[in-house]
Tab-separated table of C-alpha atoms and ligand atoms in Angstrom:
chain	number	residue	atom	x	y	z
A	115	UNK	CA	0.000	0.000	0.000
A	116	UNK	CA	1.462	3.403	-0.902
A	117	UNK	CA	2.334	5.644	2.052
A	118	UNK	CA	-0.237	8.262	3.024
A	119	UNK	CA	0.872	11.882	2.453
A	120	UNK	CA	1.275	12.415	6.222
A	121	UNK	CA	3.550	9.371	6.436
A	122	UNK	CA	5.695	10.627	3.582
A	123	UNK	CA	6.119	13.942	5.354
A	124	UNK	CA	7.018	12.218	8.641
A	125	UNK	CA	9.442	9.785	7.012
A	126	UNK	CA	11.155	12.632	5.210
A	127	UNK	CA	11.483	14.561	8.488
A	128	UNK	CA	12.978	11.502	10.193
A	129	UNK	CA	15.408	10.885	7.367
A	130	UNK	CA	16.677	14.443	7.515
A	131	UNK	CA	16.703	14.615	11.298
A	132	UNK	CA	14.237	17.508	11.462
A	133	UNK	CA	13.314	18.535	14.968
A	134	UNK	CA	10.004	20.299	14.893
A	135	UNK	CA	9.412	22.730	17.719
A	136	UNK	CA	7.009	20.762	19.932
A	137	UNK	CA	4.229	23.289	20.113
A	138	UNK	CA	4.037	23.794	16.365
A	139	UNK	CA	1.707	21.844	14.115
A	140	UNK	CA	1.875	20.437	10.623
A	141	UNK	CA	-0.795	21.451	8.125
A	142	UNK	CA	-2.308	17.973	8.422
A	143	UNK	CA	-3.196	18.795	12.042
A	144	UNK	CA	-4.832	22.085	11.090
A	145	UNK	CA	-7.242	21.179	8.295
A	146	UNK	CA	-10.040	23.745	8.040
A	147	UNK	CA	-13.635	22.766	7.540
A	148	UNK	CA	-15.248	23.762	4.254
A	149	UNK	CA	-16.802	26.959	5.498
A	150	UNK	CA	-13.682	28.187	7.248
A	151	UNK	CA	-11.562	27.436	4.225
A	152	UNK	CA	-13.437	30.048	2.168
A	153	UNK	CA	-12.716	33.745	2.232
A	154	UNK	CA	-15.070	36.056	0.351
A	155	UNK	CA	-13.185	37.927	-2.325
A	156	UNK	CA	-14.893	41.215	-1.496
A	157	UNK	CA	-12.431	41.659	1.313
A	158	UNK	CA	-9.723	42.203	-1.293
A	159	UNK	CA	-11.679	44.278	-3.770
A	160	UNK	CA	-14.339	46.359	-2.172
A	161	UNK	CA	-13.977	50.013	-1.374
A	162	UNK	CA	-16.423	49.659	1.497
A	163	UNK	CA	-14.266	46.974	3.095
A	164	UNK	CA	-11.147	49.106	2.684
A	165	UNK	CA	-12.923	51.999	4.356
A	166	UNK	CA	-13.971	49.776	7.264
A	167	UNK	CA	-10.390	48.643	7.704
A	168	UNK	CA	-9.197	52.221	7.598
A	169	UNK	CA	-11.798	53.207	10.147
A	170	UNK	CA	-11.722	50.230	12.525
A	171	UNK	CA	-8.361	48.477	12.133
A	172	UNK	CA	-5.574	50.902	11.385
A	173	UNK	CA	-6.835	53.479	13.849
A	174	UNK	CA	-6.722	50.959	16.695
A	175	UNK	CA	-3.899	48.509	16.182
A	176	UNK	CA	-0.227	48.578	17.138
A	177	UNK	CA	1.733	48.710	13.891
A	178	UNK	CA	5.412	48.999	13.041
A	179	UNK	CA	6.305	52.480	11.814
A	180	UNK	CA	10.092	52.118	11.510
A	181	UNK	CA	13.284	50.853	13.139
A	182	UNK	CA	14.927	52.605	16.061
A	183	UNK	CA	18.252	52.963	14.255
A	184	UNK	CA	16.638	54.981	11.474
A	185	UNK	CA	16.107	57.823	13.955
A	186	UNK	CA	18.979	57.483	16.450
A	187	UNK	CA	19.626	61.085	17.565
A	188	UNK	CA	17.450	63.784	19.203
A	189	UNK	CA	15.475	65.613	16.545
A	190	UNK	CA	15.582	62.728	14.077
A	191	UNK	CA	12.137	62.123	12.659
A	192	UNK	CA	10.475	59.869	10.155
A	193	UNK	CA	7.003	60.102	8.621
A	194	UNK	CA	4.766	57.060	8.661
A	195	UNK	CA	1.760	56.861	6.390
A	196	UNK	CA	-1.029	54.383	7.025
A	197	UNK	CA	-4.079	54.418	4.749
A	198	UNK	CA	-5.041	58.118	4.611
A	199	UNK	CA	-3.390	58.999	7.919
A	200	UNK	CA	-0.015	60.692	8.249
A	201	UNK	CA	2.030	60.241	11.398
A	202	UNK	CA	5.488	61.376	12.439
A	203	UNK	CA	7.846	59.543	14.806
A	204	UNK	CA	10.271	61.855	16.585
A	205	UNK	CA	13.362	61.072	18.700
A	206	UNK	CA	13.241	63.193	21.859
A	207	UNK	CA	16.051	65.002	23.654
A	208	UNK	CA	16.119	62.302	26.335
A	209	UNK	CA	16.381	59.534	23.742
A	210	UNK	CA	12.774	58.403	24.050
A	211	UNK	CA	10.359	58.341	21.119
A	212	UNK	CA	7.072	60.089	20.522
A	213	UNK	CA	4.694	60.028	17.601
A	214	UNK	CA	2.273	62.676	16.426
A	215	UNK	CA	-0.203	63.260	13.654
A	216	UNK	CA	1.928	64.811	10.951
A	217	UNK	CA	-0.628	67.533	10.338
A	218	UNK	CA	-0.100	71.184	11.071
A	219	UNK	CA	-2.563	72.573	13.603
A	220	UNK	CA	-2.777	75.723	11.484
A	221	UNK	CA	-4.101	74.615	8.104
A	222	UNK	CA	-3.215	70.971	7.965
A	223	UNK	CA	0.012	70.904	5.990
A	224	UNK	CA	2.331	67.939	6.511
A	225	UNK	CA	4.745	69.282	9.088
A	226	UNK	CA	7.596	66.999	8.000
A	227	UNK	CA	7.006	65.275	4.664
A	228	UNK	CA	10.430	63.604	4.659
A	229	UNK	CA	12.718	61.901	7.131
A	230	UNK	CA	15.283	64.294	8.588
A	231	UNK	CA	16.701	65.987	11.641
A	232	UNK	CA	15.740	69.278	13.202
A	233	UNK	CA	15.801	70.947	16.584
A	234	UNK	CA	12.140	71.800	16.358
A	235	UNK	CA	9.150	70.861	14.245
A	236	UNK	CA	8.409	73.841	12.098
A	237	UNK	CA	5.719	73.758	9.465
A	238	UNK	CA	7.154	75.132	6.226
A	239	UNK	CA	3.841	76.712	5.079
A	240	UNK	CA	3.484	79.642	7.520
A	241	UNK	CA	6.057	78.742	10.154
A	242	UNK	CA	3.980	77.508	13.079
A	243	UNK	CA	6.434	75.653	15.237
A	244	UNK	CA	6.471	72.958	17.910
A	245	UNK	CA	9.132	71.523	20.180
A	246	UNK	CA	10.207	67.930	19.648
A	247	UNK	CA	7.825	66.907	22.433
A	248	UNK	CA	4.899	68.396	20.525
A	249	UNK	CA	4.397	71.478	22.691
A	250	UNK	CA	3.590	74.661	20.820
A	251	UNK	CA	6.641	76.890	20.565
A	252	UNK	CA	5.963	79.750	18.181
A	253	UNK	CA	3.321	81.200	15.885
A	254	UNK	CA	4.202	84.088	13.578
A	255	UNK	CA	1.772	86.960	14.243
A	256	UNK	CA	0.196	85.120	17.093
A	257	UNK	CA	-1.438	88.379	18.234
A	258	UNK	CA	-3.598	88.126	15.116
A	259	UNK	CA	-5.308	84.922	16.311
A	260	UNK	CA	-7.901	84.255	18.986
A	261	UNK	CA	-8.480	81.061	20.929
A	262	UNK	CA	-5.163	79.501	20.049
A	263	UNK	CA	-3.907	78.365	23.429
A	264	UNK	CA	-0.748	76.342	23.955
A	265	UNK	CA	-2.465	73.299	25.363
A	266	UNK	CA	-5.120	72.815	22.717
A	267	UNK	CA	-2.699	73.541	19.932
A	268	UNK	CA	0.008	71.093	20.934
A	269	UNK	CA	0.670	68.431	18.312
A	270	UNK	CA	-1.784	65.569	18.595
A	271	UNK	CA	0.051	62.585	19.943
A	272	UNK	CA	-0.397	58.867	19.284
A	273	UNK	CA	0.992	56.013	21.357
A	274	UNK	CA	4.554	55.017	20.467
A	275	UNK	CA	6.619	52.184	21.974
A	276	UNK	CA	9.439	49.966	20.777
A	277	UNK	CA	10.305	46.336	20.978
A	278	UNK	CA	13.421	44.564	19.633
A	279	UNK	CA	14.356	47.730	17.742
A	280	UNK	CA	10.962	48.006	16.027
A	281	UNK	CA	9.101	51.251	16.632
A	282	UNK	CA	5.366	50.732	16.923
A	283	UNK	CA	2.623	53.334	16.873
A	284	UNK	CA	-1.048	53.088	17.715
A	285	UNK	CA	-3.507	55.941	17.100
A	286	UNK	CA	-5.951	54.522	19.665
A	287	UNK	CA	-5.845	56.587	22.870
A	288	UNK	CA	-7.072	53.496	24.766
A	289	UNK	CA	-4.424	51.158	23.306
A	290	UNK	CA	-3.116	48.423	25.611
A	291	UNK	CA	0.641	48.460	26.337
A	292	UNK	CA	2.635	47.154	23.352
A	293	UNK	CA	4.068	44.206	25.294
A	294	UNK	CA	0.549	43.056	26.129
A	295	UNK	CA	-0.433	43.216	22.467
A	296	UNK	CA	2.660	41.278	21.368
A	297	UNK	CA	2.306	38.528	23.966
A	298	UNK	CA	4.068	35.271	23.024
A	299	UNK	CA	5.536	36.470	19.713
A	300	UNK	CA	7.874	38.730	21.671
A	301	UNK	CA	9.307	35.761	23.589
A	302	UNK	CA	9.727	33.729	20.428
A	303	UNK	CA	11.857	36.249	18.566
A	304	UNK	CA	14.012	37.204	21.555
A	305	UNK	CA	16.775	34.708	20.615
A	306	UNK	CA	17.477	36.633	17.410
A	307	UNK	CA	18.356	39.766	19.417
A	308	UNK	CA	16.981	42.022	16.732
A	309	UNK	CA	17.531	45.070	18.913
A	310	UNK	CA	21.255	44.545	18.198
A	311	UNK	CA	20.701	44.204	14.467
A	312	UNK	CA	20.738	47.073	12.047
A	313	UNK	CA	18.549	48.009	9.153
A	314	UNK	CA	20.801	47.901	6.108
A	315	UNK	CA	18.289	48.317	3.322
A	316	UNK	CA	14.747	49.552	2.970
A	317	UNK	CA	12.866	49.517	-0.292
A	318	UNK	CA	9.355	50.762	-0.663
A	319	UNK	CA	7.098	50.585	-3.684
A	320	UNK	CA	3.481	50.691	-4.724
A	321	UNK	CA	2.093	47.424	-6.053
A	322	UNK	CA	-1.163	46.680	-7.840
A	323	UNK	CA	-2.689	44.422	-5.205
A	324	UNK	CA	-4.622	44.669	-1.994
A	325	UNK	CA	-2.439	44.868	1.126
A	326	UNK	CA	-3.781	41.485	2.318
A	327	UNK	CA	-3.079	39.737	-0.990
A	328	UNK	CA	0.447	41.106	-0.585
A	329	UNK	CA	1.161	39.929	2.943
A	330	UNK	CA	-0.734	36.638	2.594
A	331	UNK	CA	1.817	35.481	0.005
A	332	UNK	CA	4.344	35.488	2.847
A	333	UNK	CA	2.191	33.514	5.260
A	334	UNK	CA	2.531	30.196	3.493
A	335	UNK	CA	5.147	28.097	1.694
A	336	UNK	CA	2.601	26.154	-0.376
A	337	UNK	CA	3.358	28.363	-3.383
A	338	UNK	CA	7.095	27.673	-3.400
A	339	UNK	CA	7.198	24.920	-6.077
A	340	UNK	CA	4.972	27.045	-8.357
A	341	UNK	CA	6.471	30.485	-7.909
A	342	UNK	CA	10.040	29.761	-6.759
A	343	UNK	CA	11.024	26.549	-8.581
A	344	UNK	CA	14.700	27.298	-7.907
A	345	UNK	CA	14.085	26.499	-4.222
A	346	UNK	CA	12.555	23.014	-4.394
A	347	UNK	CA	15.833	21.195	-3.722
A	348	UNK	CA	16.561	23.205	-0.610
A	349	UNK	CA	13.275	23.873	1.141
A	350	UNK	CA	10.687	21.390	2.355
A	351	UNK	CA	7.409	23.267	2.329
A	352	UNK	CA	5.538	20.072	3.208
A	353	UNK	CA	7.319	19.883	6.570
A	354	UNK	CA	6.408	23.457	7.431
A	355	UNK	CA	4.833	23.882	10.864
A	356	UNK	CA	2.639	26.591	12.318
A	357	UNK	CA	1.574	28.083	15.603
A	358	UNK	CA	-0.750	30.851	16.636
A	359	UNK	CA	0.566	33.328	19.190
A	360	UNK	CA	-2.460	35.406	20.192
A	361	UNK	CA	-3.268	37.533	17.151
A	362	UNK	CA	0.238	36.916	15.805
A	363	UNK	CA	1.636	33.744	14.370
A	364	UNK	CA	4.729	31.793	13.514
A	365	UNK	CA	5.696	29.447	10.700
A	366	UNK	CA	8.881	27.416	10.538
A	367	UNK	CA	10.163	26.275	7.147
A	368	UNK	CA	12.997	23.749	7.064
A	369	UNK	CA	15.852	24.525	4.679
A	370	UNK	CA	18.816	22.532	3.448
A	371	UNK	CA	16.748	19.551	2.336
A	372	UNK	CA	14.483	18.985	-0.664
A	373	UNK	CA	10.719	19.131	-0.705
A	374	UNK	CA	8.997	15.759	-0.420
A	375	UNK	CA	7.570	16.631	-3.836
A	376	UNK	CA	11.050	16.370	-5.359
A	377	UNK	CA	12.387	13.032	-6.397
A	378	UNK	CA	16.058	12.266	-6.425
A	379	UNK	CA	17.823	15.543	-5.579
A	380	UNK	CA	21.450	14.639	-4.959
A	381	UNK	CA	23.430	15.904	-1.975
A	382	UNK	CA	25.533	17.903	-4.368
A	383	UNK	CA	22.467	19.622	-5.844
A	384	UNK	CA	21.103	20.407	-2.400
A	385	UNK	CA	24.425	21.745	-1.174
A	386	UNK	CA	25.149	23.795	-4.256
A	387	UNK	CA	21.611	25.122	-4.721
A	388	UNK	CA	21.581	26.268	-1.119
A	389	UNK	CA	24.901	28.076	-1.435
A	390	UNK	CA	23.848	29.665	-4.708
A	391	UNK	CA	20.580	30.986	-3.286
A	392	UNK	CA	22.118	31.975	0.023
A	393	UNK	CA	24.854	34.069	-1.580
A	394	UNK	CA	22.801	35.374	-4.471
A	395	UNK	CA	19.978	36.578	-2.240
A	396	UNK	CA	22.488	38.365	-0.068
A	397	UNK	CA	24.484	39.800	-2.936
A	398	UNK	CA	27.637	38.407	-1.435
A	399	UNK	CA	30.485	37.698	-3.809
A	400	UNK	CA	30.717	34.091	-4.913
A	401	UNK	CA	29.962	31.121	-2.764
A	402	UNK	CA	33.408	30.966	-1.265
A	403	UNK	CA	32.276	32.427	2.035
A	404	UNK	CA	34.627	31.721	4.862
A	405	UNK	CA	34.374	27.964	5.165
A	406	UNK	CA	37.631	26.327	4.256
A	407	UNK	CA	36.232	22.884	3.675
A	408	UNK	CA	33.720	21.340	1.343
A	409	UNK	CA	32.016	17.994	1.743
A	410	UNK	CA	33.373	15.223	-0.389
A	411	UNK	CA	30.949	13.941	-3.022
A	412	UNK	CA	31.067	10.580	-4.787
A	413	UNK	CA	30.498	10.220	-8.532
A	414	UNK	CA	26.700	10.086	-8.024
A	415	UNK	CA	26.742	13.354	-6.128
A	416	UNK	CA	26.217	11.758	-2.704
A	417	UNK	CA	28.190	13.049	0.258
A	418	UNK	CA	30.833	10.591	1.439
A	419	UNK	CA	30.287	9.774	5.092
A	420	UNK	CA	27.419	9.883	7.509
A	421	UNK	CA	26.508	13.517	7.496
A	422	UNK	CA	23.812	14.966	5.276
A	423	UNK	CA	23.974	18.041	3.096
A	424	UNK	CA	21.861	19.785	5.707
A	425	UNK	CA	24.387	18.881	8.438
A	426	UNK	CA	27.173	20.353	6.335
A	427	UNK	CA	25.209	23.503	5.657
A	428	UNK	CA	24.511	24.005	9.356
A	429	UNK	CA	28.211	23.573	10.129
A	430	UNK	CA	29.045	25.968	7.376
A	431	UNK	CA	26.739	28.559	8.910
A	432	UNK	CA	28.444	28.058	12.278
A	433	UNK	CA	31.878	28.477	10.700
A	434	UNK	CA	30.707	31.562	8.823
A	435	UNK	CA	29.342	33.046	12.026
A	436	UNK	CA	32.600	32.449	13.876
A	437	UNK	CA	34.605	34.230	11.198
A	438	UNK	CA	32.188	37.138	11.134
A	439	UNK	CA	32.273	37.332	14.918
A	440	UNK	CA	28.585	36.576	15.456
A	441	UNK	CA	27.449	34.948	18.642
A	442	UNK	CA	25.318	32.046	17.479
A	443	UNK	CA	25.441	30.243	20.814
A	444	UNK	CA	21.900	31.202	21.713
A	445	UNK	CA	20.488	29.802	18.468
A	446	UNK	CA	19.559	26.195	17.875
A	447	UNK	CA	21.044	24.264	14.943
A	448	UNK	CA	17.698	24.645	13.211
A	449	UNK	CA	17.711	28.401	13.647
A	450	UNK	CA	21.043	28.560	11.832
A	451	UNK	CA	19.578	27.256	8.614
A	452	UNK	CA	15.800	27.236	8.690
A	453	UNK	CA	13.582	30.237	8.275
A	454	UNK	CA	11.444	31.334	11.181
A	455	UNK	CA	8.576	33.413	9.828
A	456	UNK	CA	6.861	35.629	12.372
A	457	UNK	CA	3.885	37.816	11.786
A	458	UNK	CA	3.033	40.837	13.873
A	459	UNK	CA	-0.663	41.265	13.230
A	460	UNK	CA	-1.868	42.689	10.909
A	461	UNK	CA	0.715	43.507	8.245
A	462	UNK	CA	4.286	42.830	9.318
A	463	UNK	CA	6.282	39.694	8.548
A	464	UNK	CA	9.793	38.896	9.738
A	465	UNK	CA	11.782	36.118	8.109
A	466	UNK	CA	14.176	35.695	10.986
A	467	UNK	CA	17.482	34.070	10.221
A	468	UNK	CA	20.787	33.823	12.008
A	469	UNK	CA	22.794	35.923	9.599
A	470	UNK	CA	20.180	38.387	8.434
A	471	UNK	CA	16.458	38.927	8.488
A	472	UNK	CA	14.029	40.021	5.848
A	473	UNK	CA	11.145	42.221	6.811
A	474	UNK	CA	8.016	42.568	4.723
A	475	UNK	CA	5.283	45.078	5.388
A	476	UNK	CA	2.212	45.957	3.373
A	477	UNK	CA	0.086	49.002	3.915
A	478	UNK	CA	-3.245	49.848	2.332
A	479	UNK	CA	-3.536	52.500	-0.308
A	480	UNK	CA	-5.583	55.394	1.047
A	481	UNK	CA	-8.529	54.862	-1.294
A	482	UNK	CA	-7.835	52.061	-3.771
A	483	UNK	CA	-8.310	48.441	-2.646
A	484	UNK	CA	-6.378	47.265	-5.712
A	485	UNK	CA	-3.181	48.930	-4.561
A	486	UNK	CA	-0.831	48.765	-1.596
A	487	UNK	CA	2.504	50.069	-0.414
A	488	UNK	CA	5.015	47.265	-0.020
A	489	UNK	CA	8.136	47.691	2.088
A	490	UNK	CA	11.045	45.255	2.057
A	491	UNK	CA	13.760	45.711	4.631
A	492	UNK	CA	16.819	43.772	5.615
A	493	UNK	CA	18.349	43.588	9.070
A	494	UNK	CA	21.892	42.427	9.632
A	495	UNK	CA	23.702	41.650	12.852
A	496	UNK	CA	26.526	43.886	13.896
A	497	UNK	CA	29.722	42.474	12.522
A	498	UNK	CA	32.616	42.084	14.930
A	499	UNK	CA	35.055	42.496	12.045
A	500	UNK	CA	34.021	46.029	11.294
A	501	UNK	CA	31.687	48.878	12.144
A	502	UNK	CA	27.945	48.382	12.095
A	503	UNK	CA	26.376	48.708	8.694
A	504	UNK	CA	25.118	52.223	8.053
A	505	UNK	CA	21.458	52.387	9.061
A	506	UNK	CA	19.119	52.921	6.165
A	507	UNK	CA	17.311	56.142	6.839
A	508	UNK	CA	16.170	56.987	3.385
A	509	UNK	CA	13.402	55.021	1.804
A	510	UNK	CA	14.386	53.915	-1.648
A	511	UNK	CA	11.545	54.305	-4.106
A	512	UNK	CA	11.877	51.093	-5.999
A	513	UNK	CA	10.707	49.484	-9.178
A	514	UNK	CA	10.191	45.765	-9.751
A	515	UNK	CA	13.480	45.759	-11.684
A	516	UNK	CA	15.437	47.438	-8.934
A	517	UNK	CA	13.958	44.957	-6.465
A	518	UNK	CA	15.470	42.052	-8.407
A	519	UNK	CA	18.749	43.866	-8.548
A	520	UNK	CA	18.841	44.924	-4.921
A	521	UNK	CA	16.853	42.392	-3.011
A	522	UNK	CA	16.766	39.267	-5.090
A	523	UNK	CA	14.818	37.096	-7.416
A	524	UNK	CA	12.601	35.381	-4.850
A	525	UNK	CA	10.890	38.595	-3.748
A	526	UNK	CA	10.560	39.704	-7.366
A	527	UNK	CA	8.775	36.455	-8.173
A	528	UNK	CA	6.396	37.078	-5.284
A	529	UNK	CA	5.729	40.634	-6.416
A	530	UNK	CA	4.833	39.534	-9.945
A	531	UNK	CA	2.642	36.790	-8.510
A	532	UNK	CA	0.585	38.869	-6.083
A	533	UNK	CA	-0.268	41.390	-8.754
A	534	UNK	CA	-1.551	38.579	-10.979
A	535	UNK	CA	-3.644	37.336	-8.058
A	536	UNK	CA	-5.295	40.721	-7.690
A	537	UNK	CA	-6.223	40.776	-11.383
A	538	UNK	CA	-7.621	37.256	-11.218
A	539	UNK	CA	-9.721	38.036	-8.158
A	540	UNK	CA	-11.835	40.377	-10.266
A	541	UNK	CA	-13.253	37.444	-12.248
A	542	UNK	CA	-17.049	37.700	-12.098
A	543	UNK	CA	-17.207	33.946	-11.748
A	544	UNK	CA	-15.260	33.933	-8.500
A	545	UNK	CA	-17.003	34.439	-5.160
A	546	UNK	CA	-14.387	33.421	-2.684
A	547	UNK	CA	-10.877	32.058	-2.386
A	548	UNK	CA	-10.391	28.601	-0.885
A	549	UNK	CA	-7.571	27.697	1.469
A	550	UNK	CA	-5.740	24.471	2.152
A	551	UNK	CA	-4.404	23.914	5.645
A	552	UNK	CA	-0.992	25.001	4.358
A	553	UNK	CA	-2.562	28.438	4.258
A	554	UNK	CA	-4.104	28.355	7.713
A	555	UNK	CA	-2.381	31.605	8.622
A	556	UNK	CA	-4.406	33.390	5.957
A	557	UNK	CA	-7.511	32.206	7.846
A	558	UNK	CA	-6.041	33.351	11.162
A	559	UNK	CA	-5.194	36.767	9.783
A	560	UNK	CA	-8.683	37.271	8.381
A	561	UNK	CA	-10.323	36.033	11.598
A	562	UNK	CA	-8.401	38.623	13.572
A	563	UNK	CA	-9.136	41.381	11.113
A	564	UNK	CA	-12.839	40.571	11.593
A	565	UNK	CA	-12.386	40.755	15.338
A	566	UNK	CA	-11.024	44.272	14.935
A	567	UNK	CA	-13.718	45.306	12.449
A	568	UNK	CA	-16.616	43.861	14.429
A	569	UNK	CA	-15.375	44.274	18.004
A	570	UNK	CA	-15.771	47.285	20.304
B	678	FES	S1	-0.288	75.214	7.516
B	678	FES	FE1	1.340	74.956	8.854
B	678	FES	S2	1.934	76.960	9.331
B	678	FES	FE2	0.269	77.217	8.046
B	679	FE2	FE1	7.183	33.505	-2.138
């Protein structure tokens, strides 16, 4: 009798020595019933739904505005746009952070349209001016106004807190503390010490898809064989596991082994494909790295000896880390090679890895459900061999071509894909999308969005 799909997945895991984090579940343990597997397509297309999100979600949820290192010194500020709202995060004289509506109390102009540094927040239109803490400092010809008192005309503040170097804002005056909102996801990512990492690139572009279509493509690995065929020898999407962490969630994708869908990948192919992707996606020169050894392959491409290609790749990562001066002691063997995907509800995904992390964020367009703003950032650990990478302060307005050039082919494939999805969703014949359990996080995300839209 042929093995059942679940058995194949388990046998593959055993053969490759995968150790699944105990609390995480395979897709086969998370199968959705028919009703829960369907998501009405209106959520991705309708103006009314977008407006409800803008009204009920973005005004009340903690969301990542930027990284701490982008605004390190007093007076540094960075605008953050969410839907039709404009906010401004400002580093204070005492090193703390505050965020305000980026709207002049005079006639509404954006006070600071760009990231920058200044000793005070002066609106360029007529010169009304606030201190960094938002208190009103100066109004030209103030004697020609009535009823403009300092207290009422301070900048309007929104909650602002940081965690692991990420600066969060929340426009809701009744917002719970950030740590309470993050709950278990904060504990899970602690080992990566992201507060010590530095933002080394930040690309931002507008894409022709809904913000949820955009982020949902990073909540599952089911699409890998279809959209990223170059990865099938080195990533087992069928052994991916999932866990919910309050409104956030976590997905763990094993790397350095082939998908169970692939027949007959040799050790050499696995090893070489991994190195190629690893170095290409990081734009590092060659695959020479710092390891001084290579596994020995026989004429069929099998590694000589007991250890697997995955074992060698893990050791290679350890060796690389030692040369670069990174402290990998706190990370498990799995964390050195696999990809830990974390989602901060509702729109922020971290692909946490030992040697760098990718960050993906989608934000809604102010009025058009068919468009979103997509940010791609990279974090790198400080390197003991040299100074920290220069923090990326400036957003780079990117094109799909510059994304391939600067960030890599995998993301470019995703970008092309999600824009095709948005076009397809308009089909009059289509009422809903249908999820497999591999895509359970898409269900979770939409459940929590509903909670925000329908709740108090
Ligand atoms: S609108 Fe800002 S000073 Fe007039
Ligand atoms: Fe992808």
